Steps between C-alpha positions, in 0.01 A plus 500: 500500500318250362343124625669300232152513339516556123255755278334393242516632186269733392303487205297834321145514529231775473291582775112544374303746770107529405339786757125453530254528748398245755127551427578436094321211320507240224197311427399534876809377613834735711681638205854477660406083573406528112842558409662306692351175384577598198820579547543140696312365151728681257788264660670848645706432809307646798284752571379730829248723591563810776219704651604860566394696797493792293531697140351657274453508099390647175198652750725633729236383755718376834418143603608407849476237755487743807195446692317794466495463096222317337702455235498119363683523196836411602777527268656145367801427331522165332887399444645255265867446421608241198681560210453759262360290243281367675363805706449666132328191383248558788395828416258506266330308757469795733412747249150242520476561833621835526256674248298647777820679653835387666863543536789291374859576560780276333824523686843303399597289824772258617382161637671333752368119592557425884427113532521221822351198579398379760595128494140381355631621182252797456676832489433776768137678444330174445568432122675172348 
């Protein structure tokens, strides 16, 4: 049963993953926050960074959270969804900041747009 409430349409996308490591750098500077004002300067539509509590990679070394590790080199996967074309445009920017190491996975996606406002005319999550 549903509210009356109609879904919007969806639209294809591709979903960009880069896997790095929380302690990687560019020019001094968080590697993941690197791309991502990038990506926000490339025009793509969003981007977001999420820390993992723990994973491994190409060293097969175990990184974890738990309290008894001294591990600091927490795995972080920085998402972006737009369209194809423009994910693909974006890429040869990564393989600059990717030369020391890194993961990308490119996955075809479905994006559906939930918008409200709130009466001051700015939609829900604090955009306008």
């Amino acid at each position: 049963m549903t509210d009356g409430t109609a879904l919007p349409g969806g639209a294809p996308a591709l979903r960009l993953t880069v896997l790095v490591g929380e302690e990687d750098v560019w020019h001094h500077k968080p590697l993941y926050a690197e791309i991502v004002h990038r990506a926000c300067h490339a025009g793509l539509a969003g981007a977001s960074v999420f820390r993992g509590i723990e994973g491994f990679g190409a060293s097969s070394l175990i990184h974890t959270q738990r309290l008894l590790s001294l591990s600091e080199e927490m795995p972080v996967a920085v998402v972006v969804v737009d369209t194809e074309e423009r994910v693909r445009a974006f890429l040869p920017q990564l393989a600059e900041l990717l030369a020391d190491g890194g993961l990308v996975t490119l996955d075809p996606c479905e994006t559906l747009s939930f918008r409200r406002t709130d009466g001051a005319g700015r939609e829900a999550g604090g955009r306008a």
